[in-house]
């Protein structure tokens, strides 16, 4: 039998004890730097501290009795924390609402194939962690005695489960209608004599934070140059349930956060048939005013219910990877998500020409993906003008997509297609984890929002608002009048009326959102009613080019 002095020898990594403790130390350090704002280098001192403590306390040293064959209670909490750390490493801030919504709206045809390798590596790492902890509990009676308490602590402290608990408590809260009482159904009360066209460019994850030259150099410069000619809205913050693509578009077009359907969904085992059918959005309002509306996106319209959202809210032509990719001159010029931004913007230009030839006022919405996390997809068109950010992945992608957006606006102006048009450039949401993550979270963050139109006085407005305020702001910039400058939960930033964020602050609104049930029911009202799929969605899903719908079929969609 070994003496106490022998047991206290330094940890030897040729022994299973050394490998088990090293594995747990590295896992602890990685989890700490991933879920907090600690720098990545903090992993090593945290792991070293764990090993020092393990040596000092002689954790896992040979016991007087043989190892016990027991399974730790902590295995399940460790697995759940492993899932949370993976999500945090992939996306930065983990939004449970986003997970629920994508599971219900459909995740087919997603472009996250590069994350499959990371998921496989995470799985292997978690198996090693579980094996190491099982070994420790079987060899050390002290860990076996206290690991049930630690299991309870880790379960209660897991942010993922904490979010689920908060949503569960919403059903017994005293006030689950705080947001719904502040909701104003969007209604256009008066239209201009000559309604302008509308071009909305959603720039995937291209937040205004990149405009800070001290941190990001000239990555944002092309958009900053465009902004000098229009109205730049600063201080556009991100509320909960608005931080992913569909949520960002719904927030800015419907004036409401995207609260997942949950159990209000008519079938828990099928994708949603309609997306937020209980509220009117920008497309519904413009369709009533006689606008011909189009949506173009580089990714699949089947992913996350994008096609169903647009066809269900007044948009008669919905085009994504399925219908645009076959029209590429080079059929192989695609990334894992879909079209590069130069291709998408060329198709956007063609669509505007087509809509302009029809004679009716038009609205075109385009969603890029060149700056999609984690590294972006810089377009081929940017290779001839490589510069400061070459090889720095996301910053190169940011500068490339910003330049392509500016080039599209310049080309459309040269053709006279923007003579009576409001151009809106906006990020759909703040970016998720990218190579510049530490710099991005070093200070306050804001979304991009710019308005370009000949009769708008160029200026910068520094107001505290959110993407909920985009809908009434765009409507008033187009010359439409809405009640008290309000639509949905938003307030026009061109008015003097205070926004929800100015009145209550982000934290208070987010806290109320955890308790809200009435607005959720409003969003998904009528979801259980059967409804035939619109023709444009059927065509999109079949890969065929959708034909323009008749006025009657459009009104029914």
Short mmCIF file of C-alpha atoms in Angstrom, two decimals, residues 164-453:
data_model
loop_
_atom_site.label_atom_id
_atom_site.label_comp_id
_atom_site.label_asym_id
_atom_site.label_seq_id
_atom_site.Cartn_x
_atom_site.Cartn_y
_atom_site.Cartn_z
CA UNK A 164 -36.80 27.63 -19.82
CA UNK A 165 -37.81 28.16 -16.20
CA UNK A 166 -38.48 31.84 -16.77
CA UNK A 167 -40.71 31.10 -19.75
CA UNK A 168 -42.54 28.49 -17.68
CA UNK A 169 -43.14 31.03 -14.91
CA UNK A 170 -44.69 33.36 -17.51
CA UNK A 171 -47.87 31.29 -17.40
CA UNK A 172 -48.48 32.07 -13.75
CA UNK A 173 -47.23 35.67 -13.72
CA UNK A 174 -49.53 38.40 -12.48
CA UNK A 175 -49.02 40.51 -15.62
CA UNK A 176 -48.35 38.66 -18.86
CA UNK A 177 -49.65 41.45 -21.11
CA UNK A 178 -47.24 44.33 -20.45
CA UNK A 179 -45.97 44.44 -24.04
CA UNK A 180 -49.34 43.66 -25.58
CA UNK A 181 -50.91 46.70 -23.89
CA UNK A 182 -48.31 48.87 -25.61
CA UNK A 183 -48.83 47.28 -29.02
CA UNK A 184 -50.47 49.55 -31.63
CA UNK A 185 -51.76 47.67 -34.72
CA UNK A 186 -49.97 49.20 -37.75
CA UNK A 187 -52.38 51.30 -39.80
CA UNK A 188 -51.59 53.81 -42.54
CA UNK A 189 -53.84 56.79 -41.96
CA UNK A 190 -52.72 58.91 -44.89
CA UNK A 191 -50.62 58.22 -47.99
CA UNK A 192 -48.54 60.65 -50.07
CA UNK A 193 -49.79 61.73 -53.49
CA UNK A 194 -46.84 60.08 -55.20
CA UNK A 195 -45.83 57.08 -53.07
CA UNK A 196 -42.10 56.29 -53.36
CA UNK A 197 -40.65 52.91 -54.17
CA UNK A 198 -38.82 51.05 -51.44
CA UNK A 199 -35.54 49.14 -51.47
CA UNK A 200 -34.56 47.40 -48.23
CA UNK A 201 -31.09 45.87 -48.07
CA UNK A 202 -30.65 43.64 -45.03
CA UNK A 203 -26.92 43.20 -44.51
CA UNK A 204 -26.43 39.98 -42.58
CA UNK A 205 -24.92 40.71 -39.15
CA UNK A 206 -23.23 43.89 -40.44
CA UNK A 207 -23.79 45.93 -37.31
CA UNK A 208 -22.93 49.60 -36.90
CA UNK A 209 -20.36 48.71 -34.22
CA UNK A 210 -17.93 48.03 -37.08
CA UNK A 211 -17.97 51.79 -37.81
CA UNK A 212 -15.50 52.34 -34.95
CA UNK A 213 -12.28 53.01 -36.87
CA UNK A 214 -10.10 52.61 -33.79
CA UNK A 215 -11.17 48.99 -33.43
CA UNK A 216 -11.97 47.95 -37.01
CA UNK A 217 -10.15 50.36 -39.31
CA UNK A 218 -11.94 51.03 -42.61
CA UNK A 219 -14.05 47.86 -42.63
CA UNK A 220 -17.26 49.92 -42.46
CA UNK A 221 -16.02 52.80 -44.65
CA UNK A 222 -18.20 52.12 -47.76
CA UNK A 223 -21.37 52.26 -45.65
CA UNK A 224 -20.13 55.32 -43.79
CA UNK A 225 -19.70 57.08 -47.14
CA UNK A 226 -23.26 56.19 -48.13
CA UNK A 227 -24.50 57.44 -44.79
CA UNK A 228 -23.10 60.92 -45.45
CA UNK A 229 -25.84 61.31 -48.08
CA UNK A 230 -28.78 60.27 -45.90
CA UNK A 231 -30.15 59.84 -42.41
CA UNK A 232 -28.03 57.65 -40.15
CA UNK A 233 -29.83 56.29 -37.08
CA UNK A 234 -27.45 55.56 -34.24
CA UNK A 235 -28.31 53.75 -31.03
CA UNK A 236 -30.40 50.96 -32.59
CA UNK A 237 -30.08 48.37 -29.81
CA UNK A 238 -31.01 44.71 -29.79
CA UNK A 239 -33.79 43.38 -27.59
CA UNK A 240 -34.29 39.74 -26.71
CA UNK A 241 -36.18 37.73 -29.36
CA UNK A 242 -34.84 39.97 -32.14
CA UNK A 243 -31.30 38.61 -32.38
CA UNK A 244 -31.40 36.20 -35.34
CA UNK A 245 -32.32 36.70 -38.98
CA UNK A 246 -36.03 35.92 -38.95
CA UNK A 247 -36.47 37.68 -35.62
CA UNK A 248 -34.59 40.74 -36.88
CA UNK A 249 -36.68 40.98 -40.04
CA UNK A 250 -39.93 40.51 -38.15
CA UNK A 251 -38.93 43.10 -35.54
CA UNK A 252 -38.13 45.68 -38.22
CA UNK A 253 -41.12 44.89 -40.46
CA UNK A 254 -43.79 44.05 -37.89
CA UNK A 255 -42.71 46.14 -34.92
CA UNK A 256 -42.74 43.18 -32.55
CA UNK A 257 -40.22 40.71 -31.15
CA UNK A 258 -40.46 37.17 -32.46
CA UNK A 259 -41.75 35.17 -29.53
CA UNK A 260 -41.70 31.48 -30.60
CA UNK A 261 -45.05 29.76 -31.06
CA UNK A 262 -44.34 27.19 -28.35
CA UNK A 263 -47.34 25.00 -27.61
CA UNK A 264 -49.53 27.37 -29.63
CA UNK A 265 -48.15 25.62 -32.71
CA UNK A 266 -50.87 23.51 -34.34
CA UNK A 267 -48.59 20.50 -34.85
CA UNK A 268 -45.45 20.04 -32.78
CA UNK A 269 -43.98 17.64 -35.32
CA UNK A 270 -44.41 19.67 -38.52
CA UNK A 271 -42.89 23.01 -39.63
CA UNK A 272 -45.00 26.11 -39.12
CA UNK A 273 -47.51 26.70 -41.91
CA UNK A 274 -47.61 30.45 -41.24
CA UNK A 275 -45.28 32.85 -39.50
CA UNK A 276 -46.73 35.48 -37.13
CA UNK A 277 -50.15 35.39 -38.85
CA UNK A 278 -51.80 37.46 -36.11
CA UNK A 279 -50.15 40.80 -36.91
CA UNK A 280 -49.87 43.05 -39.95
CA UNK A 281 -46.38 43.85 -41.20
CA UNK A 282 -44.73 46.16 -43.72
CA UNK A 283 -45.67 43.93 -46.67
CA UNK A 284 -49.35 43.84 -45.65
CA UNK A 285 -49.50 47.63 -45.37
CA UNK A 286 -47.75 48.28 -48.68
CA UNK A 287 -49.79 45.66 -50.52
CA UNK A 288 -52.94 47.51 -49.44
CA UNK A 289 -51.44 50.66 -50.98
CA UNK A 290 -51.00 48.93 -54.36
CA UNK A 291 -47.31 48.03 -54.11
CA UNK A 292 -45.78 45.11 -56.01
CA UNK A 293 -43.41 43.42 -53.56
CA UNK A 294 -40.45 41.09 -53.99
CA UNK A 295 -38.03 39.32 -51.68
CA UNK A 296 -34.62 37.98 -52.72
CA UNK A 297 -32.20 36.11 -50.48
CA UNK A 298 -29.00 34.21 -51.06
CA UNK A 299 -30.01 31.37 -48.75
CA UNK A 300 -32.89 28.93 -49.02
CA UNK A 301 -36.36 30.33 -48.38
CA UNK A 302 -37.25 27.06 -46.68
CA UNK A 303 -34.86 27.71 -43.83
CA UNK A 304 -36.52 29.19 -40.71
CA UNK A 305 -39.79 29.87 -42.52
CA UNK A 306 -38.60 32.86 -44.56
CA UNK A 307 -40.67 31.95 -47.60
CA UNK A 308 -43.82 31.43 -45.53
CA UNK A 309 -43.33 34.72 -43.71
CA UNK A 310 -43.05 36.78 -46.88
CA UNK A 311 -45.78 35.11 -48.91
CA UNK A 312 -48.04 35.34 -45.88
CA UNK A 313 -47.45 39.08 -45.55
CA UNK A 314 -48.08 40.61 -48.95
CA UNK A 315 -44.96 39.68 -50.94
CA UNK A 316 -45.87 38.17 -54.30
CA UNK A 317 -42.41 37.15 -55.55
CA UNK A 318 -40.18 35.25 -53.12
CA UNK A 319 -36.86 34.04 -54.46
CA UNK A 320 -33.98 32.29 -52.76
CA UNK A 321 -31.26 29.80 -53.46
CA UNK A 322 -33.68 27.30 -55.03
CA UNK A 323 -34.70 29.61 -57.87
CA UNK A 324 -31.70 31.94 -58.16
CA UNK A 325 -28.85 29.40 -58.17
CA UNK A 326 -29.93 27.78 -61.48
CA UNK A 327 -29.68 31.23 -63.11
CA UNK A 328 -26.01 31.74 -62.22
CA UNK A 329 -23.55 31.86 -65.11
CA UNK A 330 -21.21 29.73 -63.01
CA UNK A 331 -23.36 27.08 -61.27
CA UNK A 332 -20.51 26.26 -58.89
CA UNK A 333 -20.20 29.82 -57.60
CA UNK A 334 -22.01 29.09 -54.33
CA UNK A 335 -21.07 28.87 -50.69
CA UNK A 336 -22.48 26.55 -48.03
CA UNK A 337 -25.48 28.85 -47.45
CA UNK A 338 -26.17 29.94 -51.03
CA UNK A 339 -25.36 32.88 -53.30
CA UNK A 340 -22.48 35.26 -52.78
CA UNK A 341 -23.46 38.90 -52.37
CA UNK A 342 -22.25 40.04 -55.79
CA UNK A 343 -24.57 37.49 -57.45
CA UNK A 344 -27.49 38.36 -55.17
CA UNK A 345 -27.16 42.09 -55.79
CA UNK A 346 -27.03 41.52 -59.55
CA UNK A 347 -30.32 39.63 -59.31
CA UNK A 348 -31.70 42.39 -57.07
CA UNK A 349 -30.86 44.92 -59.79
CA UNK A 350 -32.66 42.80 -62.37
CA UNK A 351 -35.71 42.51 -60.13
CA UNK A 352 -35.88 46.28 -59.66
CA UNK A 353 -35.70 46.81 -63.41
CA UNK A 354 -38.56 44.34 -63.84
CA UNK A 355 -40.69 45.95 -61.13
CA UNK A 356 -39.99 49.42 -62.50
CA UNK A 357 -41.19 48.33 -65.96
CA UNK A 358 -44.51 47.18 -64.46
CA UNK A 359 -45.40 50.76 -63.57
CA UNK A 360 -46.85 50.25 -60.08
CA UNK A 361 -44.97 51.40 -57.00
CA UNK A 362 -42.66 48.62 -55.97
CA UNK A 363 -40.87 47.33 -52.90
CA UNK A 364 -37.85 45.02 -53.06
CA UNK A 365 -36.33 43.40 -49.99
CA UNK A 366 -32.94 41.67 -50.27
CA UNK A 367 -31.05 39.73 -47.60
CA UNK A 368 -27.29 39.26 -48.03
CA UNK A 369 -25.20 36.57 -46.36
CA UNK A 370 -21.61 37.67 -47.10
CA UNK A 371 -20.96 38.52 -43.45
CA UNK A 372 -22.59 35.44 -41.97
CA UNK A 373 -20.68 34.18 -38.91
CA UNK A 374 -18.25 32.79 -38.15
CA UNK A 375 -15.94 33.89 -40.99
CA UNK A 376 -18.21 35.34 -43.65
CA UNK A 377 -18.26 34.62 -47.39
CA UNK A 378 -16.35 37.36 -49.25
CA UNK A 379 -17.48 37.60 -52.87
CA UNK A 380 -15.30 37.07 -55.91
CA UNK A 381 -15.95 40.65 -57.00
CA UNK A 382 -13.85 41.91 -54.08
CA UNK A 383 -10.70 40.03 -55.04
CA UNK A 384 -9.55 42.77 -57.43
CA UNK A 385 -9.59 45.38 -54.65
CA UNK A 386 -8.04 43.56 -51.74
CA UNK A 387 -6.65 45.84 -49.09
CA UNK A 388 -6.26 46.42 -45.38
CA UNK A 389 -8.30 43.49 -44.05
CA UNK A 390 -7.12 40.69 -46.35
CA UNK A 391 -6.85 37.43 -44.47
CA UNK A 392 -8.57 38.75 -41.33
CA UNK A 393 -11.70 36.80 -42.26
CA UNK A 394 -14.75 38.62 -40.87
CA UNK A 395 -13.38 42.17 -41.33
CA UNK A 396 -12.55 41.39 -44.95
CA UNK A 397 -16.08 40.02 -45.39
CA UNK A 398 -17.56 43.14 -43.73
CA UNK A 399 -15.66 45.52 -46.00
CA UNK A 400 -16.51 43.43 -49.06
CA UNK A 401 -20.27 43.31 -48.39
CA UNK A 402 -20.34 47.00 -47.47
CA UNK A 403 -18.62 47.89 -50.71
CA UNK A 404 -20.98 45.69 -52.75
CA UNK A 405 -24.00 47.36 -51.13
CA UNK A 406 -22.61 50.78 -51.99
CA UNK A 407 -21.88 49.64 -55.55
CA UNK A 408 -25.46 48.39 -55.96
CA UNK A 409 -26.92 51.74 -54.81
CA UNK A 410 -24.54 53.66 -57.12
CA UNK A 411 -25.45 51.51 -60.13
CA UNK A 412 -29.17 51.84 -59.50
CA UNK A 413 -28.83 55.61 -59.20
CA UNK A 414 -26.93 55.74 -62.47
CA UNK A 415 -29.83 53.96 -64.19
CA UNK A 416 -32.38 56.36 -62.69
CA UNK A 417 -34.05 53.54 -60.76
CA UNK A 418 -33.87 55.36 -57.43
CA UNK A 419 -35.32 58.70 -58.49
CA UNK A 420 -38.38 58.26 -56.30
CA UNK A 421 -37.18 55.54 -53.95
CA UNK A 422 -36.40 55.21 -50.28
CA UNK A 423 -33.34 53.04 -49.75
CA UNK A 424 -33.01 51.39 -46.34
CA UNK A 425 -29.74 49.75 -45.34
CA UNK A 426 -29.99 47.75 -42.13
CA UNK A 427 -28.32 44.90 -40.30
CA UNK A 428 -30.82 42.17 -39.53
CA UNK A 429 -29.29 41.73 -36.06
CA UNK A 430 -26.03 42.07 -34.16
CA UNK A 431 -23.43 39.57 -35.24
CA UNK A 432 -22.87 36.31 -33.45
CA UNK A 433 -19.41 35.06 -32.46
CA UNK A 434 -16.77 35.99 -35.06
CA UNK A 435 -13.00 36.51 -35.10
CA UNK A 436 -13.44 40.12 -33.96
CA UNK A 437 -15.70 39.10 -31.06
CA UNK A 438 -13.56 40.45 -28.23
CA UNK A 439 -13.38 43.86 -29.92
CA UNK A 440 -17.11 43.91 -30.67
CA UNK A 441 -18.18 43.25 -27.08
CA UNK A 442 -15.67 45.73 -25.66
CA UNK A 443 -18.30 48.48 -25.64
CA UNK A 444 -21.94 49.28 -26.50
CA UNK A 445 -23.18 47.74 -29.73
CA UNK A 446 -25.72 49.02 -32.24
CA UNK A 447 -27.39 47.86 -35.45
CA UNK A 448 -26.96 49.55 -38.81
CA UNK A 449 -29.88 51.68 -40.02
CA UNK A 450 -29.58 54.22 -42.84
CA UNK A 451 -32.24 55.96 -44.92
CA UNK A 452 -31.41 57.40 -48.35
CA UNK A 453 -33.86 59.53 -50.29
#
